[in-house]
XYZ file of C-alpha atoms in Angstrom:
372
model
C 101.180 -97.374 130.558
C 98.630 -98.686 127.764
C 99.551 -97.633 124.202
C 96.949 -95.889 121.981
C 96.712 -98.986 119.982
C 95.470 -100.440 123.262
C 92.457 -98.514 123.518
C 88.629 -99.675 122.869
C 87.762 -97.657 119.962
C 85.158 -95.928 121.629
C 88.215 -93.702 123.710
C 88.928 -91.964 120.392
C 87.363 -89.080 119.266
C 85.213 -89.783 116.238
C 86.550 -86.720 114.133
C 90.369 -86.533 115.076
C 91.074 -90.626 115.488
C 92.796 -89.633 118.789
C 92.293 -90.762 122.384
C 90.051 -88.024 123.627
C 91.716 -86.131 126.605
C 87.944 -84.155 127.252
C 85.796 -85.777 126.368
C 82.255 -83.972 125.712
C 78.430 -84.897 124.490
C 76.606 -83.322 121.381
C 73.719 -82.804 121.471
C 73.217 -85.969 119.415
C 74.070 -87.751 121.573
C 77.364 -88.391 120.417
C 81.243 -88.041 122.237
C 83.924 -85.972 120.867
C 87.058 -84.442 121.882
C 86.282 -81.054 123.516
C 89.624 -79.799 120.582
C 87.942 -81.589 117.883
C 83.925 -80.754 117.978
C 84.670 -77.104 118.715
C 86.836 -76.669 115.676
C 83.566 -78.402 113.741
C 81.851 -75.884 115.724
C 83.889 -72.470 115.215
C 83.764 -73.343 111.462
C 79.999 -72.488 111.107
C 78.952 -76.435 111.218
C 75.333 -76.244 112.964
C 75.307 -80.487 112.393
C 76.550 -83.493 113.931
C 79.782 -85.144 111.991
C 78.486 -88.724 112.436
C 74.604 -87.936 111.889
C 75.005 -85.216 110.024
C 71.376 -83.951 111.610
C 70.711 -80.075 112.897
C 71.742 -80.140 116.380
C 70.708 -77.101 119.555
C 71.947 -73.529 118.714
C 73.522 -72.317 120.801
C 75.753 -75.274 121.404
C 75.730 -77.246 124.338
C 79.013 -79.378 125.055
C 77.872 -81.812 128.195
C 81.233 -83.062 129.791
C 81.090 -86.795 129.536
C 82.819 -87.063 132.905
C 82.176 -90.922 133.039
C 84.323 -91.796 130.167
C 86.990 -89.062 130.866
C 87.414 -90.988 133.882
C 87.637 -94.656 132.683
C 90.302 -92.976 130.291
C 91.785 -91.882 133.528
C 92.213 -95.228 135.109
C 92.504 -97.623 131.539
C 96.026 -96.049 131.197
C 96.876 -96.838 134.751
C 96.884 -100.442 133.529
C 100.206 -101.080 132.937
C 101.621 -104.600 131.631
C 104.936 -105.770 129.823
C 104.479 -106.446 125.832
C 103.633 -110.403 125.354
C 106.121 -111.671 122.914
C 103.698 -113.944 122.131
C 100.165 -113.869 121.982
C 98.380 -117.033 124.323
C 95.607 -119.146 123.213
C 92.544 -116.960 125.027
C 90.070 -119.883 124.928
C 93.287 -122.053 127.473
C 93.990 -118.915 129.171
C 89.662 -118.805 130.338
C 89.795 -122.366 130.864
C 92.821 -122.077 132.914
C 90.895 -119.262 134.839
C 88.077 -121.005 135.420
C 89.636 -124.414 136.673
C 92.045 -121.987 139.205
C 89.159 -120.166 140.417
C 87.725 -123.250 142.823
C 91.547 -123.860 143.526
C 94.325 -122.097 146.028
C 97.151 -121.847 142.725
C 97.176 -118.041 143.240
C 100.352 -117.896 140.214
C 97.897 -119.697 137.804
C 94.677 -117.138 138.877
C 97.236 -114.226 138.512
C 98.928 -115.144 135.348
C 95.638 -115.675 133.441
C 94.618 -112.381 134.925
C 97.046 -110.498 133.605
C 96.998 -112.035 130.085
C 93.487 -112.108 129.638
C 93.619 -108.360 130.545
C 96.276 -107.483 127.697
C 94.481 -109.145 125.057
C 90.550 -107.930 126.431
C 92.321 -104.638 125.952
C 92.784 -104.852 122.381
C 90.016 -107.302 120.915
C 86.119 -107.078 121.461
C 85.721 -110.361 120.470
C 87.916 -111.700 123.228
C 85.745 -109.730 125.609
C 82.391 -110.700 124.336
C 84.040 -114.569 124.613
C 85.290 -114.055 128.171
C 81.771 -113.050 128.629
C 79.627 -115.378 127.244
C 82.647 -118.504 128.844
C 81.951 -117.934 132.221
C 84.430 -116.537 133.064
C 82.549 -113.752 134.960
C 81.737 -116.198 137.614
C 85.281 -117.308 138.233
C 86.332 -113.062 138.325
C 83.898 -112.562 141.123
C 85.396 -115.428 142.825
C 88.823 -113.389 142.226
C 87.082 -110.459 143.705
C 86.082 -112.071 146.772
C 89.423 -113.826 147.442
C 90.495 -113.125 150.847
C 94.265 -114.249 149.549
C 95.448 -110.777 148.215
C 98.894 -111.005 148.413
C 99.579 -110.540 144.907
C 97.156 -108.175 144.071
C 94.854 -110.911 142.769
C 91.594 -108.647 143.504
C 92.739 -105.897 141.632
C 93.208 -107.530 139.177
C 90.074 -109.499 138.731
C 88.467 -106.065 139.218
C 90.435 -104.055 136.378
C 89.725 -106.937 134.310
C 85.863 -106.606 134.523
C 86.399 -102.905 134.465
C 87.233 -104.049 130.891
C 84.358 -106.156 130.186
C 81.953 -103.746 131.433
C 83.375 -100.768 128.419
C 81.400 -102.422 126.212
C 77.449 -101.282 126.545
C 76.613 -104.389 125.584
C 77.934 -106.101 128.733
C 76.654 -103.689 131.217
C 73.525 -104.999 131.510
C 74.835 -108.319 131.660
C 77.527 -107.945 134.049
C 74.936 -106.266 136.570
C 72.353 -109.306 136.317
C 75.291 -111.763 136.907
C 76.211 -110.421 140.431
C 78.704 -107.851 139.583
C 77.447 -105.154 141.797
C 77.470 -106.762 144.906
C 80.875 -108.151 144.815
C 82.361 -104.652 143.617
C 80.362 -103.435 146.857
C 81.874 -105.244 149.119
C 85.204 -104.321 148.209
C 84.534 -100.335 148.684
C 84.929 -101.266 152.768
C 87.228 -104.256 152.496
C 88.999 -104.029 149.245
C 92.961 -103.964 149.370
C 95.537 -102.203 147.338
C 93.926 -99.748 145.066
C 90.791 -101.922 144.764
C 88.396 -99.482 146.536
C 89.162 -96.827 144.004
C 89.153 -99.055 140.801
C 85.626 -101.164 142.570
C 84.587 -97.293 142.352
C 85.255 -97.181 139.118
C 83.460 -100.185 137.730
C 80.461 -99.080 139.498
C 80.400 -95.698 137.402
C 81.519 -97.558 134.112
C 78.264 -99.772 135.032
C 76.268 -97.142 135.737
C 76.252 -95.242 132.392
C 73.482 -97.346 131.214
C 70.322 -95.859 132.443
C 69.246 -98.961 133.985
C 71.770 -99.948 135.769
C 71.768 -96.736 137.563
C 68.527 -97.592 139.293
C 69.865 -101.201 140.224
C 72.925 -99.810 141.463
C 70.985 -97.214 143.352
C 68.954 -99.364 145.025
C 71.486 -102.183 145.678
C 72.036 -102.470 149.546
C 75.135 -100.448 150.293
C 76.443 -99.636 147.504
C 75.638 -95.714 147.549
C 76.364 -95.445 151.550
C 79.803 -97.627 150.286
C 80.783 -94.944 148.132
C 80.228 -92.342 150.864
C 82.103 -93.693 153.358
C 84.908 -94.176 150.681
C 84.244 -90.029 150.586
C 84.971 -90.243 154.355
C 88.008 -91.916 154.660
C 89.894 -93.326 151.685
C 92.538 -91.884 150.148
C 93.003 -89.032 147.355
C 92.409 -90.989 144.544
C 89.854 -93.225 146.157
C 87.339 -90.341 146.998
C 87.985 -88.890 143.668
C 86.405 -92.042 142.159
C 84.092 -92.346 144.692
C 82.486 -89.281 143.777
C 83.051 -89.787 139.958
C 80.134 -92.571 141.064
C 77.966 -91.133 142.604
C 78.362 -87.999 140.461
C 77.434 -90.939 137.291
C 74.364 -92.143 140.088
C 72.587 -89.300 140.798
C 72.197 -87.923 137.777
C 69.139 -90.713 138.362
C 66.771 -88.697 140.689
C 65.772 -91.453 143.465
C 69.519 -92.032 144.175
C 69.869 -88.369 144.970
C 67.713 -88.930 147.912
C 69.334 -92.169 148.877
C 72.572 -90.386 148.786
C 71.283 -87.429 151.188
C 69.818 -90.338 153.727
C 73.415 -91.878 153.791
C 74.419 -88.524 154.846
C 76.256 -87.631 151.854
C 75.853 -83.954 152.211
C 78.264 -83.227 154.795
C 81.262 -85.664 153.949
C 80.326 -83.902 150.250
C 81.248 -80.550 151.961
C 83.844 -81.777 153.724
C 85.323 -83.168 150.286
C 84.805 -78.794 148.223
C 86.427 -77.584 151.470
C 89.523 -79.852 150.784
C 89.621 -78.845 147.281
C 87.662 -81.993 145.271
C 85.483 -80.198 142.772
C 83.726 -83.319 141.406
C 81.818 -83.140 145.063
C 80.841 -79.286 144.013
C 79.460 -81.373 140.585
C 77.810 -83.645 143.427
C 76.039 -81.319 145.159
C 74.821 -79.285 142.432
C 72.562 -82.628 141.822
C 71.488 -82.839 145.359
C 70.233 -79.653 145.434
C 67.966 -81.000 142.624
C 65.598 -82.877 145.540
C 64.024 -81.316 148.269
C 65.762 -83.520 150.474
C 68.953 -82.354 149.496
C 68.215 -78.733 149.833
C 66.852 -79.390 153.100
C 70.350 -80.893 154.230
C 72.169 -78.149 153.064
C 70.847 -75.489 154.416
C 71.974 -76.840 158.123
C 75.335 -75.897 157.257
C 76.175 -72.246 158.032
C 80.023 -72.840 155.914
C 78.319 -74.722 152.528
C 78.186 -70.826 150.977
C 82.259 -70.253 151.802
C 83.129 -73.096 150.334
C 80.879 -72.199 147.432
C 81.855 -68.662 146.790
C 85.237 -70.722 146.619
C 84.961 -72.144 143.675
C 82.834 -69.336 142.254
C 86.480 -67.412 142.359
C 89.255 -70.136 141.475
C 87.586 -73.265 140.424
C 87.160 -74.479 137.167
C 84.565 -73.534 133.963
C 82.539 -76.693 135.315
C 83.328 -76.441 138.921
C 82.236 -72.698 138.845
C 78.821 -74.306 136.853
C 78.072 -76.428 139.705
C 78.366 -73.642 142.269
C 76.441 -71.149 140.752
C 73.751 -73.867 140.139
C 73.811 -74.856 143.848
C 73.931 -70.896 144.885
C 70.899 -70.541 143.186
C 68.316 -73.007 144.137
C 69.586 -73.157 147.513
C 68.730 -69.355 146.757
C 65.097 -70.021 145.684
C 64.631 -72.681 148.310
C 65.722 -70.378 151.599
C 65.459 -66.186 151.399
C 67.803 -66.703 154.452
C 70.513 -68.080 151.919
C 69.614 -65.441 149.457
C 70.255 -62.955 151.919
C 73.321 -64.009 153.362
C 74.506 -64.718 149.172
C 73.679 -61.023 148.756
C 75.504 -59.900 151.712
C 78.611 -61.891 150.991
C 78.618 -60.803 147.744
C 77.639 -63.462 145.245
C 75.531 -60.920 142.857
C 78.904 -59.178 142.114
C 80.637 -62.455 141.663
C 77.781 -63.249 139.218
C 77.572 -60.369 136.787
C 81.595 -60.789 136.672
C 80.601 -64.573 135.327
C 78.329 -63.055 132.904
C 81.782 -62.563 130.589
C 83.131 -66.008 131.150
C 84.339 -68.085 127.780
C 81.991 -71.081 129.281
C 77.994 -70.538 127.672
C 77.221 -72.465 130.812
C 78.834 -70.107 133.474
C 77.046 -67.604 131.442
C 73.729 -69.005 131.487
C 74.035 -70.424 135.613
C 75.261 -66.775 136.287
C 72.294 -65.206 134.511
C 70.031 -67.716 136.707
C 71.549 -66.881 140.061
C 71.359 -62.720 139.565
C 67.748 -63.275 138.880
C 67.412 -66.093 141.480
C 69.237 -62.637 144.267
C 66.864 -59.911 142.760
C 63.835 -61.675 143.683
C 63.194 -64.654 140.931
C 61.984 -67.836 142.250
C 63.484 -70.640 140.235
C 61.302 -73.460 139.390
C 62.087 -76.388 141.796
């Protein structure tokens, strides 16, 4: 497992300086660990700890889902501690030179060593992106010879490089998306899950959301992974879809690629991230039109209202509100199934967003229409 000293600084809470376990975004745009910023707020502060500028009141803490997933996946990369640090420039040259050869051991060794070094050092990550190594990495990702985990190791190194915001747009420009998308369908080992995580990381930058979403087979590949992937693969695919679908055009693309039925299927199996994506898709007319076709959807959402995490409850409430405001039959059905009473009970929830969404749903069930 990665040690604390190996994590990028962006993974550390600006208040506690510890690796964040539950990163949330303040209205100032800065990310903190929930427990640290909650203590700051509870002590009466109404300014951002970094900028010292006023923040919205009531305070809204938005889960940084993409960053949390990246931190979680980062810890999965495990390397033995080196006795001595190799020269990064020679490793880069070895990787570039070996990219056109069949020396599998040389490629894997270079990838392992560069991953260890780049996790610790921003300068090395910058040197990698400026040296032509990305092209060599993409050749490894595209390799048919994966007996030693070459593809997965190359993807892990791409993931590390993508953690720096300054690299995200450049990596997309170098053709990373096409190679990563191809892995979603034919990757070996854990490569498909890591490929989905790379897309999540790249899509944190707004301009990349549009670029990735418009790329042929990107959203379709993630949806295919939701249909047939392992538990980890489906979770990472749903996380990537959630990040991409914060861009409105991608919601329509997801619906057109049959995201709704597979999201309902995964939600029914307990994958909470699917409920979050459904919440985003209800914000587009095409998503609402598709969802009302599934008579079992309301039962699935009610299950999360009763037993889900605060975040799942929040998105289940949002989804039901928008569907009931859009479709009278759904509103009548929700009232009949006891959603009104459940929502009243949630007005006492500790989570402010849950209380707010419950109040909105109560109003919809009483006949008020939301602005869609």
